Short mmCIF file of C-alpha atoms in Angstrom, two decimals:
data_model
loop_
_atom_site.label_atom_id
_atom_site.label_comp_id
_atom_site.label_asym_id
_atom_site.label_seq_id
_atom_site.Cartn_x
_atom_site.Cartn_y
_atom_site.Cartn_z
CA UNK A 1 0.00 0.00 0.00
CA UNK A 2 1.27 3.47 -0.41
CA UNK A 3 0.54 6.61 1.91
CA UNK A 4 0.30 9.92 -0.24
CA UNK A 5 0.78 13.04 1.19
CA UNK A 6 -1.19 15.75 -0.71
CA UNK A 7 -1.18 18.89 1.23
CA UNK A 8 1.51 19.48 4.30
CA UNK A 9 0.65 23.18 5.75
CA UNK A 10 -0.28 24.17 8.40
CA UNK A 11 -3.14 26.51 9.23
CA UNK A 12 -2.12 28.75 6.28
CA UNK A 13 -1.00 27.34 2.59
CA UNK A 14 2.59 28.59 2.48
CA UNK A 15 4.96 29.01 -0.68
CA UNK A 16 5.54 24.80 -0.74
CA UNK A 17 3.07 23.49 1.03
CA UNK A 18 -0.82 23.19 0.78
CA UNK A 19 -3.61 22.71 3.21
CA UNK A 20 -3.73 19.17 4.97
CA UNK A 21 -5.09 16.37 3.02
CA UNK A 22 -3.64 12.93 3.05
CA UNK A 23 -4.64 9.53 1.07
CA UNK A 24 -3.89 6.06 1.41
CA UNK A 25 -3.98 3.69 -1.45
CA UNK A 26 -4.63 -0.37 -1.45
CA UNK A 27 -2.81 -2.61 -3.95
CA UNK A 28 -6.09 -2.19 -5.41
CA UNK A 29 -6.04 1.15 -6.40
CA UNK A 30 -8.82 2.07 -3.81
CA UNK A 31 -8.34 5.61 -1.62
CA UNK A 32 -9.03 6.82 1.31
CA UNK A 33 -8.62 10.24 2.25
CA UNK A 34 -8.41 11.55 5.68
CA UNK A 35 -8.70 15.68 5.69
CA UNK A 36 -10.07 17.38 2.47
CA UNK A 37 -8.02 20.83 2.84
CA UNK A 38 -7.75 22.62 -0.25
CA UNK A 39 -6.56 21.84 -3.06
CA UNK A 40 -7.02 18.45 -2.52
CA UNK A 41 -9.02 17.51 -5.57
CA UNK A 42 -6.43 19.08 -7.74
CA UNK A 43 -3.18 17.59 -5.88
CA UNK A 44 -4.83 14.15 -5.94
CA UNK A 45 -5.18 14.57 -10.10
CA UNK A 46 -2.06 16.02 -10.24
CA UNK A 47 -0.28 12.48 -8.78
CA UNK A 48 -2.65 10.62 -11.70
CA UNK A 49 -5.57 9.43 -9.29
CA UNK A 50 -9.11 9.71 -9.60
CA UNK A 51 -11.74 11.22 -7.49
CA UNK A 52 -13.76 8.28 -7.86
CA UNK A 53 -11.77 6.02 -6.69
CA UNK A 54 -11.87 7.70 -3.43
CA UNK A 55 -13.95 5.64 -0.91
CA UNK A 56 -14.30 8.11 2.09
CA UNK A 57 -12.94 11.37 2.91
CA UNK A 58 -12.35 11.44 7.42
CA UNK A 59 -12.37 15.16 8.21
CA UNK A 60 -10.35 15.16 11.88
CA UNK A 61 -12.01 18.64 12.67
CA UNK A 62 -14.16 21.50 11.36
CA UNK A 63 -11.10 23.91 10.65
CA UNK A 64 -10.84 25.33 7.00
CA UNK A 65 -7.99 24.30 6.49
CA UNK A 66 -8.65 20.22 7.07
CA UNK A 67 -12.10 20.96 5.14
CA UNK A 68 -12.23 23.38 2.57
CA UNK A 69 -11.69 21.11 -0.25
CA UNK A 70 -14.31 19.39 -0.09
CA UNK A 71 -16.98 20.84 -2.45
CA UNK A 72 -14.46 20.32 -5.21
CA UNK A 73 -14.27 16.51 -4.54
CA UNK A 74 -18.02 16.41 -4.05
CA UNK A 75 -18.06 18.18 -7.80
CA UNK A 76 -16.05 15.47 -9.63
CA UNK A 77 -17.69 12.67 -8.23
CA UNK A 78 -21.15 13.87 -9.66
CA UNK A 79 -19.24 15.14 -12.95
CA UNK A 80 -16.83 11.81 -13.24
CA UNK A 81 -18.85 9.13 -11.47
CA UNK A 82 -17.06 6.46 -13.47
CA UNK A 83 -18.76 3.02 -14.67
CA UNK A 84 -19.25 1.54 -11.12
CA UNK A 85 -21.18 4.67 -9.85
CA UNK A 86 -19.93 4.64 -5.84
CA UNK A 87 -21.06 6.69 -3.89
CA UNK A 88 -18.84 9.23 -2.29
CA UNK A 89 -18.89 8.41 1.38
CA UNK A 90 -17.63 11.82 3.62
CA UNK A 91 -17.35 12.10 7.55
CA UNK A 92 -17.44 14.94 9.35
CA UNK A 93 -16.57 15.32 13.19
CA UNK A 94 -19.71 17.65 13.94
CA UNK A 95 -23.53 17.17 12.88
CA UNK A 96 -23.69 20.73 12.60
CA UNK A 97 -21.30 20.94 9.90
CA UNK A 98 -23.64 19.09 7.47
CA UNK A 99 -26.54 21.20 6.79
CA UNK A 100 -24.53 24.24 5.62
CA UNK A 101 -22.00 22.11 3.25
CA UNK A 102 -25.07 21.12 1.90
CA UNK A 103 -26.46 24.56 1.73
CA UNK A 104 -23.45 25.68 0.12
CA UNK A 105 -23.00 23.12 -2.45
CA UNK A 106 -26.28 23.86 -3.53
CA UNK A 107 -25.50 27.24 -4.11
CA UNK A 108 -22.77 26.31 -6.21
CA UNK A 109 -25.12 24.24 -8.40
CA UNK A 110 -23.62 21.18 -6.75
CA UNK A 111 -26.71 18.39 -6.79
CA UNK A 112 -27.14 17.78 -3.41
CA UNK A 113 -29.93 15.20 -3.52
CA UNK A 114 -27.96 12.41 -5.76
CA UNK A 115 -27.42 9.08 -4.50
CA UNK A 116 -23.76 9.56 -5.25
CA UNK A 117 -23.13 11.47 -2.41
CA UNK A 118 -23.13 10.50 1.41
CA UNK A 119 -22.47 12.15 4.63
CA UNK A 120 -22.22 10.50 8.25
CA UNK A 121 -20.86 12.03 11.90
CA UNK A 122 -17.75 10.47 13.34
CA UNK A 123 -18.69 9.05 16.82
CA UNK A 124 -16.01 7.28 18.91
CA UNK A 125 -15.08 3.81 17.72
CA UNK A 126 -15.57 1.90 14.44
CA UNK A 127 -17.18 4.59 11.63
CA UNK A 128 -16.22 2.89 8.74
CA UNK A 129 -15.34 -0.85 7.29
CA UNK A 130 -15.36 -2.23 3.64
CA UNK A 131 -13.30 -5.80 1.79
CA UNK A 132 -10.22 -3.19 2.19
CA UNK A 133 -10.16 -1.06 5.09
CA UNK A 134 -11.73 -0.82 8.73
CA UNK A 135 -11.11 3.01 10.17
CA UNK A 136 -11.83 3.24 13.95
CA UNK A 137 -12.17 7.17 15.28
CA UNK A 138 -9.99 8.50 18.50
CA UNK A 139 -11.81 11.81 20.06
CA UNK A 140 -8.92 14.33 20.78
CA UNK A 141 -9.66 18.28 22.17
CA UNK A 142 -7.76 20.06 19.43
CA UNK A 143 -11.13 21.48 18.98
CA UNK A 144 -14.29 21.80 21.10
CA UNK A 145 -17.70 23.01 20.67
CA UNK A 146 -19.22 25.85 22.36
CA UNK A 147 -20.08 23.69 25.71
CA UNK A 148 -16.29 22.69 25.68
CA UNK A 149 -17.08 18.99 24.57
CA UNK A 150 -13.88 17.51 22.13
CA UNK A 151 -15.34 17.82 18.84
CA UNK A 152 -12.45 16.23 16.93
CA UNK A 153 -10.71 12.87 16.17
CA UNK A 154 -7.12 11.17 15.37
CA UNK A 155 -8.18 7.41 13.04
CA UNK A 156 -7.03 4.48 13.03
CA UNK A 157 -6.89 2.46 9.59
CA UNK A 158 -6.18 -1.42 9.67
CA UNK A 159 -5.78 -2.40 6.04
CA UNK A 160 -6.81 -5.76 5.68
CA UNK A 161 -4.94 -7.40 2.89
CA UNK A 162 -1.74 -5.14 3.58
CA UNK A 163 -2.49 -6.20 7.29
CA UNK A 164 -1.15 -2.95 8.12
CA UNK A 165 -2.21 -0.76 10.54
CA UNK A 166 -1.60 3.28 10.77
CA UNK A 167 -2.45 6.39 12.93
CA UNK A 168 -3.25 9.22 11.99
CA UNK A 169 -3.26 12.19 14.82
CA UNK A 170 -4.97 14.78 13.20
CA UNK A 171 -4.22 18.41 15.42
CA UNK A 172 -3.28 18.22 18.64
CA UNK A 173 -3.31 19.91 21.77
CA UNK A 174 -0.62 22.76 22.43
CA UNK A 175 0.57 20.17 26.05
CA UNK A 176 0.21 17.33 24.05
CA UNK A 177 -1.70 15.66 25.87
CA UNK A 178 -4.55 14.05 23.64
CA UNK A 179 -2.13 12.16 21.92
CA UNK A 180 -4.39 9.07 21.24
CA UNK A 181 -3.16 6.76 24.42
CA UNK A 182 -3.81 3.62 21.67
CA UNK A 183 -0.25 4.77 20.35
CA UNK A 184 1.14 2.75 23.53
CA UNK A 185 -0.74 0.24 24.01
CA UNK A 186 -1.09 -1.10 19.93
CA UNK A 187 1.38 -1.61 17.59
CA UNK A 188 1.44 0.86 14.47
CA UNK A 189 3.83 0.70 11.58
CA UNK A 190 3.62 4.13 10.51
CA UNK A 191 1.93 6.90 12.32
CA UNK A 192 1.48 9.90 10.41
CA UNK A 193 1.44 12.92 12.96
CA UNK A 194 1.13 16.90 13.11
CA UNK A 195 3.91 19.15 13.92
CA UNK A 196 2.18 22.70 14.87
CA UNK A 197 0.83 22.76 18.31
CA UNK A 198 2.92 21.80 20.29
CA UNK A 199 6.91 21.83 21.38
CA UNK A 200 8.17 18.20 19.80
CA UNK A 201 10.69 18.82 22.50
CA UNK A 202 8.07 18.40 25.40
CA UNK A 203 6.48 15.55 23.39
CA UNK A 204 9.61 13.06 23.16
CA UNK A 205 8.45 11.72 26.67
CA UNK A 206 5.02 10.10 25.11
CA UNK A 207 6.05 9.44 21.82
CA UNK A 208 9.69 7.50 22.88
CA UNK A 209 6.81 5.10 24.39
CA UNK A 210 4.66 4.72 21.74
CA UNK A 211 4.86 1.43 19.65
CA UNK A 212 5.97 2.55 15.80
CA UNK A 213 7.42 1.35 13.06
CA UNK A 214 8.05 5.10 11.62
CA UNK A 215 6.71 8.66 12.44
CA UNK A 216 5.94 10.58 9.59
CA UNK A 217 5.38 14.66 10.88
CA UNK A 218 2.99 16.18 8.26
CA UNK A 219 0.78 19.36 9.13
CA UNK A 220 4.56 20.86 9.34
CA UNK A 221 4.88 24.86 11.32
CA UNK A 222 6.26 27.43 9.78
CA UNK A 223 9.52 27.02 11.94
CA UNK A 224 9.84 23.67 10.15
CA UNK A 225 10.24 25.10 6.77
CA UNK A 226 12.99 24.97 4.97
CA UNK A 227 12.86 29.46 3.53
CA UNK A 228 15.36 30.54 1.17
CA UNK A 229 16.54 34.20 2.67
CA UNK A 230 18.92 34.73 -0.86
CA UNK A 231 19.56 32.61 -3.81
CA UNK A 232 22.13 30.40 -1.86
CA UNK A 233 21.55 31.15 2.06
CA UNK A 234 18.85 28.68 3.79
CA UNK A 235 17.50 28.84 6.91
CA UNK A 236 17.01 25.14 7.91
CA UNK A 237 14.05 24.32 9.61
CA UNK A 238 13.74 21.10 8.85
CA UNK A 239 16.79 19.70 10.04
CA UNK A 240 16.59 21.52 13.60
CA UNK A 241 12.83 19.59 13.66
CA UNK A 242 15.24 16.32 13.08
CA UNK A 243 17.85 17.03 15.16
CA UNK A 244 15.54 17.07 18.05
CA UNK A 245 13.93 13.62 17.78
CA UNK A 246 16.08 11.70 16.07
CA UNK A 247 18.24 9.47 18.92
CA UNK A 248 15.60 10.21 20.92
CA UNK A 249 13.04 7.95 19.62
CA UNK A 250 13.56 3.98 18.63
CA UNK A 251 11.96 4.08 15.15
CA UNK A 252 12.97 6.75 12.33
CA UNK A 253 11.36 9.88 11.78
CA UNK A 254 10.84 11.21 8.48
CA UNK A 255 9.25 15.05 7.27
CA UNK A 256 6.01 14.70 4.64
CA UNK A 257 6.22 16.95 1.99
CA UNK A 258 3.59 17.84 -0.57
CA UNK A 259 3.35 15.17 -2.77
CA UNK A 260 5.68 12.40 -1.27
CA UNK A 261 4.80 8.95 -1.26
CA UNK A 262 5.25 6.35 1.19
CA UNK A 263 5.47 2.84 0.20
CA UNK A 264 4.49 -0.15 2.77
CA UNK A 265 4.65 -3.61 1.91
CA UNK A 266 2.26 -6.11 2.74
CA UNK A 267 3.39 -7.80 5.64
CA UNK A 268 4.93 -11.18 5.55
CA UNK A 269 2.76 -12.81 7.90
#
């Protein structure tokens, strides 16, 4: 299977990076996509992949920049339904959120009544299984509501076939301390986490006990950038991000970048 990082910003797109949006691919050719920031439609056409082929987008929270590409997905799945006509299955974290998407897409002439498109609220636990993937959602408190009740998730995605298994954090809290606690008690082999909120300094305590195979930081700060100050003078952010977990954790660490791929083989038992 194959982990594709679409967009790798943070709040803001910045001049190399895009708004979160990550998919994972079976052997098969099926995707999943957890966050829809923007552009995601056009950074998933861009690496040759089709929207239809997209099973379920997983929103982790109702933040623009996790959501606001998700009209355009909604768009080519009506306008390039391909022979098999699937529907287009898309979770969101709050029940709220759904009316006004809708709202929306039907003021952008987007047909909001066809069968082609779905839309369900993440609740704690299993949300979603198929032949290829079951995705189990982690509450976190990046983001509450206005009663202070957690109104976002990390997931969990245990590919069948690959029999591999993955976490994905979604944003965090600035102390760290929603880090999903499933990270030490289960095995992962690669868990793909943000680097924003919070001092990767303070976090080495919790994540040196958490049971990876790799750590893949995506959702990457501004003081993670590499920025060129002149044509050959670099400030380099992502190095001194490096150089402050590597040795310090017993699995490798590795920075996404917009558009890199991840390769996992099946496992051998």
């Amino acid at each position: 299977m194959k982990i594709i990082t679409l967009g790798t910003s943070h709040g803001d797109a910045t001049y190399c990076r895009f708004n979160s949006s990550t998919v994972y691919q079976t052997d098969g050719g099926a995707l999943y996509m957890v966050d829809c920031g923007a552009p995601a439609e056009a950074l998933l056409r861009r690496k040759a992949l089709a929207v239809r082929d997209v099973r379920a987008i997983f929103v982790t929270h109702m933040h623009e920049d996790h959501a606001g590409g998700i009209c355009a997905m909604l768009k080519h799945t009506l306008k390039y339904p391909g022979d098999h006509m699937r529907p287009m299955q898309v979770f969101l974290p709050e029940a709220r959120a759904i009316e006004p998407l809708r709202l929306w897409m039907d003021a952008l002439h987007i047909d909001v009544r066809s069968p082609l498109l779905r839309f369900g609220v993440t609740q704690e636990g299993t949300v979603w299984e198929d032949e290829n993937v079951a995705v189990r959602a982690i509450r976190t408190a990046h983001l509450t509501d206005g009663g202070g009740n957690p109104v976002s998730f990390a997931y969990v995605l245990h590919f069948k076939a690959e029999r591999r298994t993955i976490l994905h954090t979604g944003d965090l809290r600035a102390d760290f301390s929603d880090f999903p606690e499933a990270a030490r008690t289960e095995v992962f082999d690669v868990c793909l986490c943000e680097a924003t909120h919070y001092s990767p300094a303070s976090a080495l305590g919790t994540l040196a006990q958490a049971r990876f195979g790799q750590l893949i930081f995506t959702h990457i700060s501004d003081r993670w950038h590499n920025y060129p100050q002149s044509a050959d003078v670099w400030r380099t952010g992502e190095q001194a991000l490096l150089d402050t977990v590597r040795g310090a954790l017993p699995y490798p660490v590795a920075i996404a970048h917009d558009g890199d791929e991840f390769w996992l083989p099946a496992a051998n038992c």
